[in-house]
C-alpha cells in the first residue's frame, strides 16, 4: 500500500493572520447572522414550504463548510519566519521579478505565497500580484536563483522565464 507523501503547506504571517481573522469572524458574527435569519424564517410558519428557511439552512451549511475548511487549513500550515528567509533562492514569502524571455524580456513582479493564501481580495496586495507556490509558475521557479532560466508549462504552451530579482 502506497503512503501519501507529507506536503508542507507554507504560509506567510500576513496570510495566516488574514485566515485566522476570517475564521474568528465566521465563528462569531457569521454564525450570529445565520442564527438570526433562521429565527426570522421560522416565524413565517410551516418549515416544509418555507423558502426563507431553506435559504438560511443552505447559508448555514456553506458557513460551516468554510469554517471547517479554515480550521483544517490552519491546523496543517507552517507559518514561515519572514526574517529568516533566504533571498538566494526562490521560496514562499519572497518577492520575485521574472523576465519573460519569450516576450522581449518584459518583467513581472510577484509575491510567492502559499496556495491557501489566495482568495478573492488577497489575490493582489499593494499592487503586486500574488502567485501560489503550487501554480505552474510557482512550482517552476521555487528553489531557483537569480539568473536561472526556467521553462514553465502553462495552458497556452511553454514560457521561458528568467529570475531577475529575489527580495523580501
mmCIF file with all atom_site columns, C-alpha atoms in Angstrom:
data_model
loop_
_atom_site.group_PDB
_atom_site.id
_atom_site.type_symbol
_atom_site.label_atom_id
_atom_site.label_alt_id
_atom_site.label_comp_id
_atom_site.label_asym_id
_atom_site.label_entity_id
_atom_site.label_seq_id
_atom_site.pdbx_PDB_ins_code
_atom_site.Cartn_x
_atom_site.Cartn_y
_atom_site.Cartn_z
_atom_site.occupancy
_atom_site.B_iso_or_equiv
_atom_site.pdbx_formal_charge
_atom_site.auth_seq_id
_atom_site.auth_comp_id
_atom_site.auth_asym_id
_atom_site.auth_atom_id
_atom_site.pdbx_PDB_model_num
ATOM 1   C CA . UNK A 1 1   ? 0.000   0.000  0.000   1.00 0.00 ? 1   UNK A CA 1
ATOM 2   C CA . UNK A 1 2   ? 1.417   3.387  -1.031  1.00 0.00 ? 2   UNK A CA 1
ATOM 3   C CA . UNK A 1 3   ? 1.702   6.069  1.578   1.00 0.00 ? 3   UNK A CA 1
ATOM 4   C CA . UNK A 1 4   ? 0.909   9.677  0.848   1.00 0.00 ? 4   UNK A CA 1
ATOM 5   C CA . UNK A 1 5   ? 3.901   11.988 0.996   1.00 0.00 ? 5   UNK A CA 1
ATOM 6   C CA . UNK A 1 6   ? 3.609   14.651 3.686   1.00 0.00 ? 6   UNK A CA 1
ATOM 7   C CA . UNK A 1 7   ? 3.455   18.013 1.969   1.00 0.00 ? 7   UNK A CA 1
ATOM 8   C CA . UNK A 1 8   ? 4.402   21.077 3.973   1.00 0.00 ? 8   UNK A CA 1
ATOM 9   C CA . UNK A 1 9   ? 1.942   23.860 3.321   1.00 0.00 ? 9   UNK A CA 1
ATOM 10  C CA . UNK A 1 10  ? 3.787   27.095 3.925   1.00 0.00 ? 10  UNK A CA 1
ATOM 11  C CA . UNK A 1 11  ? 2.110   30.419 4.501   1.00 0.00 ? 11  UNK A CA 1
ATOM 12  C CA . UNK A 1 12  ? 3.221   33.949 5.226   1.00 0.00 ? 12  UNK A CA 1
ATOM 13  C CA . UNK A 1 13  ? 2.428   35.509 8.595   1.00 0.00 ? 13  UNK A CA 1
ATOM 14  C CA . UNK A 1 14  ? 0.041   38.015 6.959   1.00 0.00 ? 14  UNK A CA 1
ATOM 15  C CA . UNK A 1 15  ? -1.789  35.203 5.148   1.00 0.00 ? 15  UNK A CA 1
ATOM 16  C CA . UNK A 1 16  ? -2.100  33.214 8.368   1.00 0.00 ? 16  UNK A CA 1
ATOM 17  C CA . UNK A 1 17  ? -3.420  36.251 10.242  1.00 0.00 ? 17  UNK A CA 1
ATOM 18  C CA . UNK A 1 18  ? -5.923  37.031 7.466   1.00 0.00 ? 18  UNK A CA 1
ATOM 19  C CA . UNK A 1 19  ? -7.319  33.480 7.524   1.00 0.00 ? 19  UNK A CA 1
ATOM 20  C CA . UNK A 1 20  ? -7.387  33.414 11.330  1.00 0.00 ? 20  UNK A CA 1
ATOM 21  C CA . UNK A 1 21  ? -9.345  36.677 11.346  1.00 0.00 ? 21  UNK A CA 1
ATOM 22  C CA . UNK A 1 22  ? -11.774 35.285 8.772   1.00 0.00 ? 22  UNK A CA 1
ATOM 23  C CA . UNK A 1 23  ? -12.273 32.160 10.903  1.00 0.00 ? 23  UNK A CA 1
ATOM 24  C CA . UNK A 1 24  ? -12.912 34.220 14.030  1.00 0.00 ? 24  UNK A CA 1
ATOM 25  C CA . UNK A 1 25  ? -15.439 36.406 12.194  1.00 0.00 ? 25  UNK A CA 1
ATOM 26  C CA . UNK A 1 26  ? -17.262 33.403 10.748  1.00 0.00 ? 26  UNK A CA 1
ATOM 27  C CA . UNK A 1 27  ? -17.429 31.676 14.132  1.00 0.00 ? 27  UNK A CA 1
ATOM 28  C CA . UNK A 1 28  ? -18.866 34.765 15.806  1.00 0.00 ? 28  UNK A CA 1
ATOM 29  C CA . UNK A 1 29  ? -20.547 37.285 13.523  1.00 0.00 ? 29  UNK A CA 1
ATOM 30  C CA . UNK A 1 30  ? -21.278 34.823 10.709  1.00 0.00 ? 30  UNK A CA 1
ATOM 31  C CA . UNK A 1 31  ? -22.939 32.293 12.974  1.00 0.00 ? 31  UNK A CA 1
ATOM 32  C CA . UNK A 1 32  ? -24.940 35.027 14.750  1.00 0.00 ? 32  UNK A CA 1
ATOM 33  C CA . UNK A 1 33  ? -26.220 36.392 11.436  1.00 0.00 ? 33  UNK A CA 1
ATOM 34  C CA . UNK A 1 34  ? -27.270 32.956 10.199  1.00 0.00 ? 34  UNK A CA 1
ATOM 35  C CA . UNK A 1 35  ? -28.955 32.145 13.522  1.00 0.00 ? 35  UNK A CA 1
ATOM 36  C CA . UNK A 1 36  ? -30.926 35.386 13.253  1.00 0.00 ? 36  UNK A CA 1
ATOM 37  C CA . UNK A 1 37  ? -32.004 34.536 9.683   1.00 0.00 ? 37  UNK A CA 1
ATOM 38  C CA . UNK A 1 38  ? -33.097 31.060 10.793  1.00 0.00 ? 38  UNK A CA 1
ATOM 39  C CA . UNK A 1 39  ? -35.084 32.524 13.680  1.00 0.00 ? 39  UNK A CA 1
ATOM 40  C CA . UNK A 1 40  ? -36.792 35.046 11.387  1.00 0.00 ? 40  UNK A CA 1
ATOM 41  C CA . UNK A 1 41  ? -37.583 32.345 8.826   1.00 0.00 ? 41  UNK A CA 1
ATOM 42  C CA . UNK A 1 42  ? -39.120 30.087 11.493  1.00 0.00 ? 42  UNK A CA 1
ATOM 43  C CA . UNK A 1 43  ? -41.521 32.891 12.316  1.00 0.00 ? 43  UNK A CA 1
ATOM 44  C CA . UNK A 1 44  ? -43.041 32.569 8.830   1.00 0.00 ? 44  UNK A CA 1
ATOM 45  C CA . UNK A 1 45  ? -44.607 29.254 9.811   1.00 0.00 ? 45  UNK A CA 1
ATOM 46  C CA . UNK A 1 46  ? -44.592 25.867 8.043   1.00 0.00 ? 46  UNK A CA 1
ATOM 47  C CA . UNK A 1 47  ? -40.915 24.982 7.555   1.00 0.00 ? 47  UNK A CA 1
ATOM 48  C CA . UNK A 1 48  ? -41.619 22.396 4.847   1.00 0.00 ? 48  UNK A CA 1
ATOM 49  C CA . UNK A 1 49  ? -42.705 25.109 2.381   1.00 0.00 ? 49  UNK A CA 1
ATOM 50  C CA . UNK A 1 50  ? -40.614 27.985 3.727   1.00 0.00 ? 50  UNK A CA 1
ATOM 51  C CA . UNK A 1 51  ? -38.163 29.253 1.101   1.00 0.00 ? 51  UNK A CA 1
ATOM 52  C CA . UNK A 1 52  ? -36.539 31.685 3.546   1.00 0.00 ? 52  UNK A CA 1
ATOM 53  C CA . UNK A 1 53  ? -35.838 28.860 5.976   1.00 0.00 ? 53  UNK A CA 1
ATOM 54  C CA . UNK A 1 54  ? -34.388 26.638 3.233   1.00 0.00 ? 54  UNK A CA 1
ATOM 55  C CA . UNK A 1 55  ? -32.139 29.502 2.070   1.00 0.00 ? 55  UNK A CA 1
ATOM 56  C CA . UNK A 1 56  ? -30.967 30.180 5.632   1.00 0.00 ? 56  UNK A CA 1
ATOM 57  C CA . UNK A 1 57  ? -30.197 26.476 6.178   1.00 0.00 ? 57  UNK A CA 1
ATOM 58  C CA . UNK A 1 58  ? -28.203 26.417 2.932   1.00 0.00 ? 58  UNK A CA 1
ATOM 59  C CA . UNK A 1 59  ? -26.289 29.529 4.031   1.00 0.00 ? 59  UNK A CA 1
ATOM 60  C CA . UNK A 1 60  ? -25.608 27.862 7.383   1.00 0.00 ? 60  UNK A CA 1
ATOM 61  C CA . UNK A 1 61  ? -24.231 24.754 5.657   1.00 0.00 ? 61  UNK A CA 1
ATOM 62  C CA . UNK A 1 62  ? -21.903 26.864 3.481   1.00 0.00 ? 62  UNK A CA 1
ATOM 63  C CA . UNK A 1 63  ? -20.751 28.819 6.522   1.00 0.00 ? 63  UNK A CA 1
ATOM 64  C CA . UNK A 1 64  ? -19.981 25.646 8.486   1.00 0.00 ? 64  UNK A CA 1
ATOM 65  C CA . UNK A 1 65  ? -18.138 24.173 5.476   1.00 0.00 ? 65  UNK A CA 1
ATOM 66  C CA . UNK A 1 66  ? -15.946 27.282 5.229   1.00 0.00 ? 66  UNK A CA 1
ATOM 67  C CA . UNK A 1 67  ? -15.268 27.205 8.978   1.00 0.00 ? 67  UNK A CA 1
ATOM 68  C CA . UNK A 1 68  ? -14.266 23.547 8.732   1.00 0.00 ? 68  UNK A CA 1
ATOM 69  C CA . UNK A 1 69  ? -12.022 24.218 5.709   1.00 0.00 ? 69  UNK A CA 1
ATOM 70  C CA . UNK A 1 70  ? -10.282 27.082 7.518   1.00 0.00 ? 70  UNK A CA 1
ATOM 71  C CA . UNK A 1 71  ? -9.779  25.014 10.675  1.00 0.00 ? 71  UNK A CA 1
ATOM 72  C CA . UNK A 1 72  ? -8.188  22.192 8.680   1.00 0.00 ? 72  UNK A CA 1
ATOM 73  C CA . UNK A 1 73  ? -6.012  24.570 6.635   1.00 0.00 ? 73  UNK A CA 1
ATOM 74  C CA . UNK A 1 74  ? -4.765  26.490 9.668   1.00 0.00 ? 74  UNK A CA 1
ATOM 75  C CA . UNK A 1 75  ? -4.019  23.294 11.593  1.00 0.00 ? 75  UNK A CA 1
ATOM 76  C CA . UNK A 1 76  ? -1.793  21.944 8.812   1.00 0.00 ? 76  UNK A CA 1
ATOM 77  C CA . UNK A 1 77  ? 0.078   25.072 7.783   1.00 0.00 ? 77  UNK A CA 1
ATOM 78  C CA . UNK A 1 78  ? 3.617   26.104 8.617   1.00 0.00 ? 78  UNK A CA 1
ATOM 79  C CA . UNK A 1 79  ? 3.985   29.852 9.064   1.00 0.00 ? 79  UNK A CA 1
ATOM 80  C CA . UNK A 1 80  ? 7.279   30.970 7.610   1.00 0.00 ? 80  UNK A CA 1
ATOM 81  C CA . UNK A 1 81  ? 9.588   33.242 9.565   1.00 0.00 ? 81  UNK A CA 1
ATOM 82  C CA . UNK A 1 82  ? 9.965   36.085 7.105   1.00 0.00 ? 82  UNK A CA 1
ATOM 83  C CA . UNK A 1 83  ? 13.011  37.435 8.965   1.00 0.00 ? 83  UNK A CA 1
ATOM 84  C CA . UNK A 1 84  ? 14.887  34.206 8.203   1.00 0.00 ? 84  UNK A CA 1
ATOM 85  C CA . UNK A 1 85  ? 14.028  33.993 4.509   1.00 0.00 ? 85  UNK A CA 1
ATOM 86  C CA . UNK A 1 86  ? 16.962  33.251 2.213   1.00 0.00 ? 86  UNK A CA 1
ATOM 87  C CA . UNK A 1 87  ? 16.927  35.548 -0.820  1.00 0.00 ? 87  UNK A CA 1
ATOM 88  C CA . UNK A 1 88  ? 19.457  33.368 -2.652  1.00 0.00 ? 88  UNK A CA 1
ATOM 89  C CA . UNK A 1 89  ? 16.713  31.015 -3.827  1.00 0.00 ? 89  UNK A CA 1
ATOM 90  C CA . UNK A 1 90  ? 13.033  31.477 -4.692  1.00 0.00 ? 90  UNK A CA 1
ATOM 91  C CA . UNK A 1 91  ? 10.676  30.475 -1.887  1.00 0.00 ? 91  UNK A CA 1
ATOM 92  C CA . UNK A 1 92  ? 7.364   31.314 -0.247  1.00 0.00 ? 92  UNK A CA 1
ATOM 93  C CA . UNK A 1 93  ? 7.220   34.796 1.241   1.00 0.00 ? 93  UNK A CA 1
ATOM 94  C CA . UNK A 1 94  ? 9.607   36.358 -1.255  1.00 0.00 ? 94  UNK A CA 1
ATOM 95  C CA . UNK A 1 95  ? 9.015   38.943 -3.979  1.00 0.00 ? 95  UNK A CA 1
ATOM 96  C CA . UNK A 1 96  ? 10.238  37.640 -7.319  1.00 0.00 ? 96  UNK A CA 1
ATOM 97  C CA . UNK A 1 97  ? 10.865  39.587 -10.508 1.00 0.00 ? 97  UNK A CA 1
ATOM 98  C CA . UNK A 1 98  ? 10.749  37.496 -13.660 1.00 0.00 ? 98  UNK A CA 1
ATOM 99  C CA . UNK A 1 99  ? 11.670  38.379 -17.232 1.00 0.00 ? 99  UNK A CA 1
ATOM 100 C CA . UNK A 1 100 ? 9.554   36.714 -19.911 1.00 0.00 ? 100 UNK A CA 1
ATOM 101 C CA . UNK A 1 101 ? 12.215  35.718 -22.418 1.00 0.00 ? 101 UNK A CA 1
ATOM 102 C CA . UNK A 1 102 ? 9.528   34.879 -24.988 1.00 0.00 ? 102 UNK A CA 1
ATOM 103 C CA . UNK A 1 103 ? 8.257   38.492 -24.891 1.00 0.00 ? 103 UNK A CA 1
ATOM 104 C CA . UNK A 1 104 ? 11.394  40.635 -25.215 1.00 0.00 ? 104 UNK A CA 1
ATOM 105 C CA . UNK A 1 105 ? 12.309  40.240 -21.556 1.00 0.00 ? 105 UNK A CA 1
ATOM 106 C CA . UNK A 1 106 ? 9.191   42.005 -20.257 1.00 0.00 ? 106 UNK A CA 1
ATOM 107 C CA . UNK A 1 107 ? 9.403   41.946 -16.468 1.00 0.00 ? 107 UNK A CA 1
ATOM 108 C CA . UNK A 1 108 ? 6.737   40.936 -13.972 1.00 0.00 ? 108 UNK A CA 1
ATOM 109 C CA . UNK A 1 109 ? 6.936   41.058 -10.188 1.00 0.00 ? 109 UNK A CA 1
ATOM 110 C CA . UNK A 1 110 ? 5.079   38.623 -7.954  1.00 0.00 ? 110 UNK A CA 1
ATOM 111 C CA . UNK A 1 111 ? 4.840   37.744 -4.293  1.00 0.00 ? 111 UNK A CA 1
ATOM 112 C CA . UNK A 1 112 ? 5.149   33.970 -3.964  1.00 0.00 ? 112 UNK A CA 1
ATOM 113 C CA . UNK A 1 113 ? 2.671   32.777 -1.330  1.00 0.00 ? 113 UNK A CA 1
ATOM 114 C CA . UNK A 1 114 ? 1.212   29.560 -0.017  1.00 0.00 ? 114 UNK A CA 1
ATOM 115 C CA . UNK A 1 115 ? -1.694  28.311 -2.097  1.00 0.00 ? 115 UNK A CA 1
ATOM 116 C CA . UNK A 1 116 ? -4.093  28.625 0.837   1.00 0.00 ? 116 UNK A CA 1
ATOM 117 C CA . UNK A 1 117 ? -3.466  32.378 0.917   1.00 0.00 ? 117 UNK A CA 1
ATOM 118 C CA . UNK A 1 118 ? -5.005  33.064 -2.462  1.00 0.00 ? 118 UNK A CA 1
ATOM 119 C CA . UNK A 1 119 ? -8.611  34.040 -2.178  1.00 0.00 ? 119 UNK A CA 1
ATOM 120 C CA . UNK A 1 120 ? -10.575 36.951 -3.550  1.00 0.00 ? 120 UNK A CA 1
ATOM 121 C CA . UNK A 1 121 ? -9.148  40.219 -2.297  1.00 0.00 ? 121 UNK A CA 1
ATOM 122 C CA . UNK A 1 122 ? -5.938  38.519 -1.228  1.00 0.00 ? 122 UNK A CA 1
ATOM 123 C CA . UNK A 1 123 ? -5.026  37.860 -4.872  1.00 0.00 ? 123 UNK A CA 1
ATOM 124 C CA . UNK A 1 124 ? -3.095  41.104 -5.018  1.00 0.00 ? 124 UNK A CA 1
ATOM 125 C CA . UNK A 1 125 ? -1.575  43.184 -2.274  1.00 0.00 ? 125 UNK A CA 1
ATOM 126 C CA . UNK A 1 126 ? -0.180  46.661 -2.632  1.00 0.00 ? 126 UNK A CA 1
ATOM 127 C CA . UNK A 1 127 ? -0.421  46.436 -6.413  1.00 0.00 ? 127 UNK A CA 1
ATOM 128 C CA . UNK A 1 128 ? 1.811   43.345 -6.512  1.00 0.00 ? 128 UNK A CA 1
ATOM 129 C CA . UNK A 1 129 ? 0.143   40.235 -7.835  1.00 0.00 ? 129 UNK A CA 1
ATOM 130 C CA . UNK A 1 130 ? 0.439   37.120 -5.712  1.00 0.00 ? 130 UNK A CA 1
ATOM 131 C CA . UNK A 1 131 ? 1.053   33.689 -7.146  1.00 0.00 ? 131 UNK A CA 1
ATOM 132 C CA . UNK A 1 132 ? 0.772   30.351 -5.416  1.00 0.00 ? 132 UNK A CA 1
ATOM 133 C CA . UNK A 1 133 ? 3.743   28.123 -4.789  1.00 0.00 ? 133 UNK A CA 1
ATOM 134 C CA . UNK A 1 134 ? 1.613   25.374 -6.337  1.00 0.00 ? 134 UNK A CA 1
ATOM 135 C CA . UNK A 1 135 ? 0.825   27.283 -9.555  1.00 0.00 ? 135 UNK A CA 1
ATOM 136 C CA . UNK A 1 136 ? 2.744   26.254 -12.679 1.00 0.00 ? 136 UNK A CA 1
ATOM 137 C CA . UNK A 1 137 ? 4.995   29.328 -12.391 1.00 0.00 ? 137 UNK A CA 1
ATOM 138 C CA . UNK A 1 138 ? 5.414   28.911 -8.626  1.00 0.00 ? 138 UNK A CA 1
ATOM 139 C CA . UNK A 1 139 ? 6.409   25.269 -8.966  1.00 0.00 ? 139 UNK A CA 1
ATOM 140 C CA . UNK A 1 140 ? 8.827   26.007 -11.796 1.00 0.00 ? 140 UNK A CA 1
ATOM 141 C CA . UNK A 1 141 ? 10.697  28.836 -10.059 1.00 0.00 ? 141 UNK A CA 1
ATOM 142 C CA . UNK A 1 142 ? 10.810  27.548 -6.470  1.00 0.00 ? 142 UNK A CA 1
ATOM 143 C CA . UNK A 1 143 ? 14.362  26.717 -5.441  1.00 0.00 ? 143 UNK A CA 1
ATOM 144 C CA . UNK A 1 144 ? 15.958  28.581 -8.339  1.00 0.00 ? 144 UNK A CA 1
ATOM 145 C CA . UNK A 1 145 ? 18.370  31.518 -8.041  1.00 0.00 ? 145 UNK A CA 1
ATOM 146 C CA . UNK A 1 146 ? 18.800  34.895 -9.727  1.00 0.00 ? 146 UNK A CA 1
ATOM 147 C CA . UNK A 1 147 ? 19.900  34.428 -13.319 1.00 0.00 ? 147 UNK A CA 1
ATOM 148 C CA . UNK A 1 148 ? 18.339  30.977 -13.654 1.00 0.00 ? 148 UNK A CA 1
ATOM 149 C CA . UNK A 1 149 ? 16.111  30.403 -16.658 1.00 0.00 ? 149 UNK A CA 1
ATOM 150 C CA . UNK A 1 150 ? 13.175  28.053 -16.286 1.00 0.00 ? 150 UNK A CA 1
ATOM 151 C CA . UNK A 1 151 ? 10.641  26.609 -18.670 1.00 0.00 ? 151 UNK A CA 1
ATOM 152 C CA . UNK A 1 152 ? 7.063   26.847 -17.438 1.00 0.00 ? 152 UNK A CA 1
ATOM 153 C CA . UNK A 1 153 ? 4.222   24.832 -18.889 1.00 0.00 ? 153 UNK A CA 1
ATOM 154 C CA . UNK A 1 154 ? 1.110   26.984 -18.915 1.00 0.00 ? 154 UNK A CA 1
ATOM 155 C CA . UNK A 1 155 ? -2.288  26.387 -20.538 1.00 0.00 ? 155 UNK A CA 1
ATOM 156 C CA . UNK A 1 156 ? -1.219  28.297 -23.666 1.00 0.00 ? 156 UNK A CA 1
ATOM 157 C CA . UNK A 1 157 ? 2.079   26.475 -24.135 1.00 0.00 ? 157 UNK A CA 1
ATOM 158 C CA . UNK A 1 158 ? 5.524   26.854 -22.617 1.00 0.00 ? 158 UNK A CA 1
ATOM 159 C CA . UNK A 1 159 ? 7.187   30.066 -21.425 1.00 0.00 ? 159 UNK A CA 1
ATOM 160 C CA . UNK A 1 160 ? 10.866  30.703 -20.804 1.00 0.00 ? 160 UNK A CA 1
ATOM 161 C CA . UNK A 1 161 ? 11.286  32.862 -17.705 1.00 0.00 ? 161 UNK A CA 1
ATOM 162 C CA . UNK A 1 162 ? 14.454  34.273 -16.185 1.00 0.00 ? 162 UNK A CA 1
ATOM 163 C CA . UNK A 1 163 ? 14.682  35.107 -12.489 1.00 0.00 ? 163 UNK A CA 1
ATOM 164 C CA . UNK A 1 164 ? 15.838  38.731 -12.329 1.00 0.00 ? 164 UNK A CA 1
ATOM 165 C CA . UNK A 1 165 ? 15.449  39.548 -8.625  1.00 0.00 ? 165 UNK A CA 1
ATOM 166 C CA . UNK A 1 166 ? 14.551  37.919 -5.315  1.00 0.00 ? 166 UNK A CA 1
ATOM 167 C CA . UNK A 1 167 ? 13.609  40.235 -2.431  1.00 0.00 ? 167 UNK A CA 1
ATOM 168 C CA . UNK A 1 168 ? 11.958  40.141 0.961   1.00 0.00 ? 168 UNK A CA 1
#
